[in-house]
Short mmCIF file of C-alpha atoms and ligand atoms in Angstrom, two decimals:
data_model
loop_
_atom_site.label_atom_id
_atom_site.label_comp_id
_atom_site.label_asym_id
_atom_site.label_seq_id
_atom_site.Cartn_x
_atom_site.Cartn_y
_atom_site.Cartn_z
CA MET S 1 -15.76 13.74 -24.71
CA GLU S 2 -12.18 12.86 -25.46
CA ASN S 3 -12.77 11.56 -28.95
CA GLU S 4 -15.52 13.14 -30.99
CA LYS S 5 -13.72 12.93 -34.30
CA LYS S 6 -14.33 9.99 -36.58
CA VAL S 7 -11.50 7.50 -36.69
CA MET S 8 -9.55 6.10 -39.66
CA LEU S 9 -7.03 3.31 -39.52
CA SER S 10 -4.96 1.27 -41.91
CA GLY S 11 -1.67 -0.60 -42.25
CA ILE S 12 0.75 -2.04 -44.78
CA GLN S 13 3.07 -4.98 -44.37
CA PRO S 14 6.75 -4.04 -44.61
CA SER S 15 7.40 -7.29 -46.44
CA GLY S 16 8.57 -5.47 -49.57
CA ASP S 17 9.24 -1.95 -50.80
CA LEU S 18 6.14 0.21 -51.16
CA HIS S 19 4.78 0.28 -54.70
CA LEU S 20 2.36 2.25 -56.84
CA GLY S 21 -0.51 -0.11 -55.93
CA ASN S 22 0.02 0.57 -52.21
CA TYR S 23 0.21 4.29 -52.93
CA LEU S 24 -2.82 4.67 -55.20
CA GLY S 25 -4.91 1.99 -53.51
CA ALA S 26 -4.23 3.03 -49.95
CA ILE S 27 -1.71 5.65 -48.70
CA ARG S 28 -2.81 8.46 -50.98
CA ASN S 29 -6.24 8.36 -49.41
CA TRP S 30 -4.94 8.35 -45.89
CA GLY S 31 -3.48 11.85 -45.74
CA LYS S 32 -6.46 13.59 -47.27
CA ARG S 33 -8.67 13.54 -44.20
CA ALA S 34 -6.20 14.17 -41.37
CA GLU S 35 -7.99 17.35 -40.18
CA GLU S 36 -11.35 15.73 -40.08
CA PHE S 37 -10.44 12.30 -38.66
CA ASP S 38 -8.38 10.85 -35.89
CA CYS S 39 -5.96 8.75 -37.96
CA TYR S 40 -3.87 5.69 -37.12
CA TYR S 41 -1.47 4.19 -39.65
CA PHE S 42 0.99 1.46 -38.91
CA MET S 43 3.68 -0.81 -40.28
CA ALA S 44 2.11 -4.30 -40.04
CA ASP S 45 5.32 -6.12 -39.11
CA LEU S 46 3.58 -8.89 -37.11
CA HIS S 47 1.81 -9.92 -40.29
CA THR S 48 4.98 -10.20 -42.36
CA ILE S 49 6.35 -13.24 -40.54
CA THR S 50 3.51 -15.40 -41.83
CA VAL S 51 5.97 -15.66 -44.73
CA ARG S 52 9.66 -16.15 -43.92
CA GLN S 53 11.56 -12.82 -43.78
CA ASN S 54 15.20 -11.86 -43.66
CA PRO S 55 15.42 -10.10 -40.23
CA ALA S 56 17.82 -7.33 -41.30
CA ASP S 57 15.71 -6.54 -44.38
CA LEU S 58 12.52 -6.49 -42.33
CA ARG S 59 14.01 -4.00 -39.85
CA ARG S 60 15.34 -1.76 -42.64
CA ARG S 61 12.09 -1.83 -44.61
CA THR S 62 9.97 -1.05 -41.54
CA LEU S 63 11.87 2.21 -41.02
CA GLU S 64 11.92 2.99 -44.73
CA GLN S 65 8.18 2.51 -44.80
CA LEU S 66 7.74 4.97 -41.96
CA ALA S 67 9.89 7.55 -43.82
CA GLN S 68 7.79 6.95 -46.94
CA TYR S 69 4.51 7.33 -45.05
CA ILE S 70 5.67 10.75 -43.88
CA ALA S 71 6.97 11.65 -47.36
CA CYS S 72 3.57 10.72 -48.82
CA GLY S 73 2.08 13.48 -46.70
CA LEU S 74 1.22 11.82 -43.40
CA ASP S 75 2.23 14.46 -40.90
CA PRO S 76 3.17 12.72 -37.62
CA GLU S 77 1.73 15.66 -35.71
CA LYS S 78 -1.68 14.99 -37.19
CA ASN S 79 -1.59 11.20 -37.64
CA THR S 80 -0.57 8.48 -35.21
CA LEU S 81 2.16 6.52 -37.00
CA PHE S 82 3.42 3.40 -35.28
CA ILE S 83 4.99 -0.03 -35.61
CA GLN S 84 2.48 -2.82 -34.94
CA SER S 85 4.84 -4.94 -32.80
CA HIS S 86 5.37 -1.95 -30.45
CA VAL S 87 1.76 -2.18 -29.36
CA PRO S 88 1.30 -5.59 -27.71
CA GLN S 89 -2.47 -5.24 -27.57
CA HIS S 90 -2.61 -6.26 -31.26
CA ALA S 91 -1.31 -9.74 -30.47
CA GLN S 92 -3.42 -9.91 -27.29
CA LEU S 93 -6.71 -9.04 -28.95
CA GLY S 94 -5.65 -11.14 -31.95
CA TRP S 95 -5.69 -14.23 -29.74
CA VAL S 96 -9.12 -13.45 -28.34
CA LEU S 97 -10.58 -12.84 -31.81
CA ASN S 98 -9.07 -16.09 -33.06
CA CYS S 99 -11.56 -17.76 -30.78
CA TYR S 100 -14.46 -15.89 -32.39
CA THR S 101 -13.41 -16.44 -36.01
CA MET S 102 -14.58 -19.60 -37.72
CA PHE S 103 -12.43 -22.12 -39.54
CA GLY S 104 -14.79 -21.97 -42.51
CA GLU S 105 -14.53 -18.17 -42.71
CA LEU S 106 -10.73 -18.29 -42.68
CA SER S 107 -10.69 -21.03 -45.31
CA ARG S 108 -12.55 -18.77 -47.73
CA MET S 109 -10.00 -15.94 -47.65
CA THR S 110 -8.50 -15.30 -51.10
CA GLN S 111 -5.20 -14.03 -49.67
CA PHE S 112 -4.78 -17.28 -47.72
CA LYS S 113 -5.44 -19.34 -50.83
CA ASP S 114 -2.99 -17.26 -52.91
CA LYS S 115 -0.24 -17.19 -50.32
CA SER S 116 -0.51 -20.85 -49.44
CA ALA S 117 -0.22 -21.70 -53.14
CA LYS S 118 2.90 -19.52 -53.39
CA ASN S 119 4.48 -20.81 -50.15
CA ALA S 120 3.50 -24.46 -50.27
CA ASP S 121 6.40 -25.44 -47.98
CA ASN S 122 5.36 -23.02 -45.21
CA ILE S 123 1.58 -23.03 -44.78
CA ASN S 124 1.75 -22.12 -41.10
CA GLY S 125 -0.98 -21.40 -38.57
CA GLY S 126 -0.27 -17.67 -38.67
CA LEU S 127 -0.92 -17.52 -42.40
CA PHE S 128 -4.31 -19.10 -41.81
CA THR S 129 -5.39 -17.04 -38.78
CA TYR S 130 -3.91 -13.78 -40.13
CA PRO S 131 -7.39 -12.19 -40.68
CA ALA S 132 -8.16 -12.51 -36.95
CA LEU S 133 -5.03 -10.46 -36.20
CA MET S 134 -6.08 -7.97 -38.84
CA ALA S 135 -9.51 -7.75 -37.21
CA ALA S 136 -7.74 -6.99 -33.91
CA ASP S 137 -5.58 -4.31 -35.59
CA ILE S 138 -8.72 -2.62 -36.72
CA LEU S 139 -11.14 -3.10 -33.85
CA LEU S 140 -8.72 -1.96 -31.13
CA TYR S 141 -9.07 1.62 -32.40
CA GLN S 142 -12.85 1.59 -32.99
CA PRO S 143 -12.46 3.14 -36.45
CA ASP S 144 -15.29 4.34 -38.67
CA TYR S 145 -13.34 3.77 -41.89
CA VAL S 146 -10.53 1.49 -43.06
CA PRO S 147 -8.96 2.90 -46.26
CA VAL S 148 -7.63 -0.05 -48.28
CA GLY S 149 -7.36 -1.28 -51.86
CA GLU S 150 -9.90 -3.66 -53.32
CA ASP S 151 -7.90 -6.80 -52.40
CA GLN S 152 -8.30 -6.14 -48.66
CA LYS S 153 -12.05 -5.65 -48.77
CA GLN S 154 -12.68 -9.30 -47.94
CA HIS S 155 -10.63 -9.01 -44.74
CA VAL S 156 -12.47 -5.87 -43.65
CA GLU S 157 -15.75 -7.65 -44.27
CA LEU S 158 -14.59 -10.57 -42.13
CA THR S 159 -13.64 -8.04 -39.43
CA ARG S 160 -17.19 -6.69 -39.51
CA ASN S 161 -18.61 -10.20 -39.13
CA VAL S 162 -16.34 -11.01 -36.20
CA ALA S 163 -17.17 -7.70 -34.51
CA GLN S 164 -20.89 -8.26 -35.00
CA ARG S 165 -20.61 -11.78 -33.60
CA PHE S 166 -18.75 -10.53 -30.54
CA ASN S 167 -21.18 -7.65 -29.99
CA HIS S 168 -24.08 -10.05 -30.31
CA ILE S 169 -22.75 -12.09 -27.39
CA TYR S 170 -21.37 -9.35 -25.14
CA GLY S 171 -23.20 -6.12 -26.03
CA ASP S 172 -21.78 -3.13 -27.89
CA VAL S 173 -18.03 -3.53 -27.55
CA PHE S 174 -16.80 -2.80 -31.07
CA LYS S 175 -17.74 -0.16 -33.58
CA ILE S 176 -18.48 -1.79 -36.96
CA PRO S 177 -16.03 -0.28 -39.47
CA GLU S 178 -16.56 0.39 -43.18
CA PRO S 179 -13.96 -0.30 -45.86
CA TYR S 180 -13.04 2.92 -47.71
CA ILE S 181 -11.97 2.12 -51.26
CA PRO S 182 -10.82 4.71 -53.81
CA LYS S 183 -12.60 5.20 -57.15
CA ALA S 184 -9.38 5.24 -59.21
CA GLY S 185 -6.46 3.08 -58.14
CA ALA S 186 -8.33 0.52 -56.05
CA ARG S 187 -6.80 -2.34 -58.01
CA VAL S 188 -3.65 -1.44 -59.89
CA MET S 189 -2.64 -4.33 -62.14
CA SER S 190 0.84 -5.54 -63.03
CA LEU S 191 2.44 -3.72 -65.97
CA SER S 192 3.84 -6.99 -67.27
CA ASP S 193 0.71 -9.06 -66.72
CA PRO S 194 -2.51 -7.05 -66.49
CA ALA S 195 -4.46 -10.14 -65.40
CA ASN S 196 -2.73 -9.98 -62.00
CA LYS S 197 -2.57 -7.20 -59.45
CA MET S 198 0.61 -5.18 -59.14
CA SER S 199 2.69 -6.78 -56.45
CA LYS S 200 6.28 -6.86 -55.28
CA SER S 201 6.41 -10.58 -56.06
CA ALA S 202 6.49 -9.75 -59.80
CA PRO S 203 9.01 -6.86 -59.77
CA GLU S 204 9.19 -6.36 -63.55
CA GLY S 205 5.53 -5.31 -63.58
CA CYS S 206 5.72 -3.37 -60.33
CA VAL S 207 6.66 0.30 -59.90
CA PHE S 208 8.28 1.02 -56.54
CA LEU S 209 7.94 4.43 -54.90
CA MET S 210 11.69 4.78 -54.49
CA GLU S 211 12.62 3.55 -57.93
CA LYS S 212 14.78 5.69 -60.23
CA PRO S 213 12.83 7.68 -62.89
CA GLU S 214 14.61 5.94 -65.77
CA ASP S 215 13.67 2.52 -64.39
CA ILE S 216 10.05 3.60 -63.99
CA GLN S 217 10.01 4.91 -67.55
CA ARG S 218 11.46 1.64 -68.85
CA LYS S 219 8.75 -0.38 -67.11
CA PHE S 220 6.01 1.78 -68.61
CA LYS S 221 7.50 1.64 -72.10
CA ARG S 222 7.56 -2.15 -71.83
CA ALA S 223 4.09 -2.37 -70.28
CA VAL S 224 2.01 -5.11 -71.87
CA THR S 225 -0.79 -3.61 -73.94
CA ASP S 226 -3.31 -5.55 -75.92
CA CYS S 227 -2.99 -7.41 -79.15
CA ASP S 228 -6.18 -5.97 -80.60
CA THR S 229 -5.89 -4.49 -84.07
CA GLU S 230 -7.41 -1.20 -83.01
CA ARG S 231 -4.32 0.06 -81.11
CA CYS S 232 -6.10 3.12 -79.79
CA VAL S 233 -6.45 4.43 -76.25
CA ARG S 234 -9.96 3.43 -75.25
CA TYR S 235 -11.24 2.25 -71.86
CA ASP S 236 -12.43 -1.33 -72.12
CA ARG S 237 -11.54 -3.35 -69.04
CA GLU S 238 -12.73 -6.61 -70.55
CA ASN S 239 -11.10 -6.57 -73.97
CA LYS S 240 -8.22 -4.16 -73.39
CA PRO S 241 -7.10 -4.82 -69.79
CA GLY S 242 -3.53 -3.56 -70.31
CA VAL S 243 -4.65 -0.20 -71.71
CA ALA S 244 -7.44 0.05 -69.12
CA ASN S 245 -4.87 -0.42 -66.36
CA LEU S 246 -2.61 2.30 -67.78
CA MET S 247 -5.62 4.58 -68.12
CA GLN S 248 -6.55 3.89 -64.51
CA ILE S 249 -3.04 4.81 -63.38
CA TYR S 250 -2.97 7.93 -65.55
CA SER S 251 -6.39 8.95 -64.28
CA ALA S 252 -5.38 8.39 -60.66
CA VAL S 253 -2.22 10.51 -60.92
CA THR S 254 -3.57 13.32 -63.14
CA GLY S 255 -7.19 13.44 -61.96
CA LYS S 256 -8.38 13.23 -65.60
CA SER S 257 -11.47 11.19 -66.48
CA TYR S 258 -11.34 8.30 -68.95
CA GLU S 259 -13.17 10.43 -71.57
CA GLU S 260 -10.60 13.20 -71.21
CA ILE S 261 -7.77 10.69 -71.60
CA GLU S 262 -9.35 9.15 -74.70
CA ARG S 263 -9.64 12.64 -76.20
CA GLU S 264 -6.06 13.56 -75.25
CA PHE S 265 -4.62 10.53 -77.05
CA ASP S 266 -7.12 10.44 -79.89
CA GLY S 267 -5.38 9.31 -83.09
CA GLN S 268 -2.16 8.45 -81.22
CA GLY S 269 -0.86 4.96 -80.62
CA TYR S 270 0.42 3.19 -77.53
CA GLY S 271 3.95 4.40 -78.39
CA VAL S 272 2.91 7.91 -77.32
CA PHE S 273 0.54 6.91 -74.55
CA LYS S 274 2.83 4.58 -72.55
CA PRO S 275 5.72 7.06 -72.04
CA ALA S 276 3.17 9.77 -71.19
CA VAL S 277 1.83 7.61 -68.34
CA GLY S 278 5.43 6.93 -67.27
CA ASP S 279 6.19 10.67 -67.18
CA ALA S 280 3.08 11.42 -65.14
CA VAL S 281 3.98 8.72 -62.60
CA VAL S 282 7.62 9.85 -62.38
CA GLU S 283 6.48 13.42 -61.65
CA CYS S 284 3.96 12.23 -59.08
CA LEU S 285 6.56 10.13 -57.24
CA ARG S 286 9.55 12.47 -57.53
CA PRO S 287 8.79 14.65 -54.47
CA ILE S 288 7.96 11.56 -52.40
CA ARG S 289 11.24 9.89 -53.28
CA GLU S 290 13.29 12.98 -52.50
CA GLU S 291 11.52 13.68 -49.24
CA ALA S 292 11.68 10.03 -48.09
CA SER S 293 15.46 9.90 -48.64
CA ARG S 294 15.88 13.09 -46.62
CA ILE S 295 13.72 11.80 -43.74
CA LEU S 296 15.35 8.37 -43.71
CA ALA S 297 18.74 9.94 -43.07
CA ASP S 298 17.41 11.36 -39.76
CA LYS S 299 17.19 8.25 -37.60
CA ALA S 300 16.64 10.21 -34.37
CA TYR S 301 13.60 11.89 -35.87
CA LEU S 302 12.15 8.59 -37.06
CA GLU S 303 12.65 7.11 -33.63
CA SER S 304 10.87 10.02 -31.98
CA VAL S 305 7.95 9.52 -34.38
CA TYR S 306 7.50 5.80 -33.81
CA ARG S 307 7.95 6.11 -30.04
CA ALA S 308 5.32 8.82 -29.73
CA GLY S 309 3.07 6.86 -32.10
CA ALA S 310 3.34 3.66 -30.05
CA GLU S 311 2.54 5.52 -26.86
CA LYS S 312 -0.60 7.11 -28.24
CA ALA S 313 -1.71 3.91 -29.98
CA SER S 314 -1.16 1.76 -26.86
CA TYR S 315 -3.24 4.09 -24.76
CA VAL S 316 -6.22 3.81 -27.10
CA ALA S 317 -5.71 0.09 -27.79
CA ASN S 318 -5.50 -0.72 -24.11
CA LYS S 319 -8.90 0.80 -23.40
CA THR S 320 -10.53 -1.55 -25.91
CA LEU S 321 -8.52 -4.55 -24.77
CA ARG S 322 -9.45 -4.02 -21.10
CA LYS S 323 -13.12 -3.87 -22.03
CA VAL S 324 -12.83 -7.09 -24.07
CA TYR S 325 -10.98 -8.95 -21.30
CA LYS S 326 -13.63 -7.94 -18.81
CA LYS S 327 -16.47 -9.01 -21.12
CA VAL S 328 -15.05 -12.46 -21.76
CA GLY S 329 -14.50 -13.04 -18.04
CA PHE S 330 -10.76 -12.58 -17.37
CA VAL S 331 -9.86 -11.46 -13.82
CA ALA S 332 -8.47 -7.89 -13.78
CA ARG S 333 -4.93 -7.65 -12.50
P1 LIG K 1 -0.76 -5.14 -48.06
O1 LIG K 1 0.44 -4.87 -47.22
O2 LIG K 1 -0.73 -6.28 -49.00
O3 LIG K 1 -1.15 -3.87 -48.90
C1 LIG K 1 -1.25 -2.60 -48.29
C2 LIG K 1 -2.33 -1.76 -48.95
O4 LIG K 1 -2.07 -1.58 -50.34
C3 LIG K 1 -3.21 -2.00 -51.10
N1 LIG K 1 -2.72 -2.62 -52.34
C4 LIG K 1 -3.18 -2.29 -53.56
N2 LIG K 1 -4.09 -1.39 -53.96
C5 LIG K 1 -4.31 -1.28 -55.29
N3 LIG K 1 -3.67 -2.02 -56.22
C6 LIG K 1 -2.73 -2.94 -55.87
N4 LIG K 1 -2.09 -3.63 -56.79
C7 LIG K 1 -2.46 -3.12 -54.47
N5 LIG K 1 -1.61 -3.90 -53.76
C8 LIG K 1 -1.79 -3.59 -52.46
C9 LIG K 1 -3.91 -3.02 -50.20
O5 LIG K 1 -5.27 -3.14 -50.54
C10 LIG K 1 -3.72 -2.42 -48.84
O6 LIG K 1 -4.67 -1.42 -48.57
N6 LIG K 1 -3.53 -7.27 -44.52
C11 LIG K 1 -3.07 -6.01 -45.08
C12 LIG K 1 -2.29 -5.16 -44.10
C13 LIG K 1 -3.02 -4.93 -42.83
C14 LIG K 1 -4.11 -4.02 -42.64
C15 LIG K 1 -4.47 -4.15 -41.25
C16 LIG K 1 -4.79 -3.14 -43.47
C17 LIG K 1 -2.77 -5.54 -41.64
N7 LIG K 1 -3.64 -5.07 -40.69
C18 LIG K 1 -5.52 -3.39 -40.71
C19 LIG K 1 -5.84 -2.40 -42.93
C20 LIG K 1 -6.20 -2.53 -41.57
C21 LIG K 1 -2.18 -6.33 -46.26
O7 LIG K 1 -1.62 -7.39 -46.39
O8 LIG K 1 -2.02 -5.28 -47.11
#
């Protein structure tokens, strides 16, 4: 058998610079299993144009994202790294799956509701049908696991429903994938507003992977904590969401449990805790930042990586697409 290994797949939109949420919620879990799994990771550029992009920025960020994937430990020899728009089967299967995804299902998607509220002047068809393209991204590679942060769970669940619906009609075409969500870091909240997830759209509460250490430190020192009188480092998501978020981040980068963190900062206030979290994050990101800058300077290398990635990905994707086309009744060329 050609492919006995289990398969993992995931993607990130190059619509902004990669941030700590993307890293802790997703990328960090990708590299860990490269020996054990057949892994596909891509830059989801087709998805980004559901919101208007500056073309030059999109091109630059797509390549930067690839350099950062590699710097985060994704070895291109062991992982298939590619640019979504280089593999036309995504758009092709995306169309087919649009016809097997229900209006009601798409209307319930939280990301659609959020993004259409934020982009009220551009609620386009692509924004609405985006999850069908995401289902295609996933199902083309027949993965077992899709490592994502908490906010993408709903889309992976929709993918499972669409796959099950299709299989029910045509027999076993798609493997039904599982979301793979980390224990710490699944939902990193904004440093400036812990009620909302960390996202590039609120840059003052967002830590970018390539940001300078002093800027990262400044953001942590200014992180919103809670206005309780207690002022101690204790994990209480409900009543102390700002501190809980910082504890989550600290736990994710140091591997320490919440009890260990409470003990470490026992008797100390937020003035000691916040810079300590900043230091830990700076040290965690430093090697990534340095390595990504080095890789980004080598354009020929990056090109060789994304070309090889697209070739391998297309080969696998095409097998699934051909099967789907045959099942639905299209004449083979
Ligand atoms: P995107 O580009 O918004 O985010 C990429 C990944 O980062 C995770 N993430 C977070 N995790 C924890 N805390 C946060 N604050 C945080 N912000 C983002 C996301 O959960 C995600 O794993 N639709 C997807 C991209 C996509 C995709 C796919 C993913 C397209 N096709 C196929 C998996 C499989 C998206 O918009 O993610």
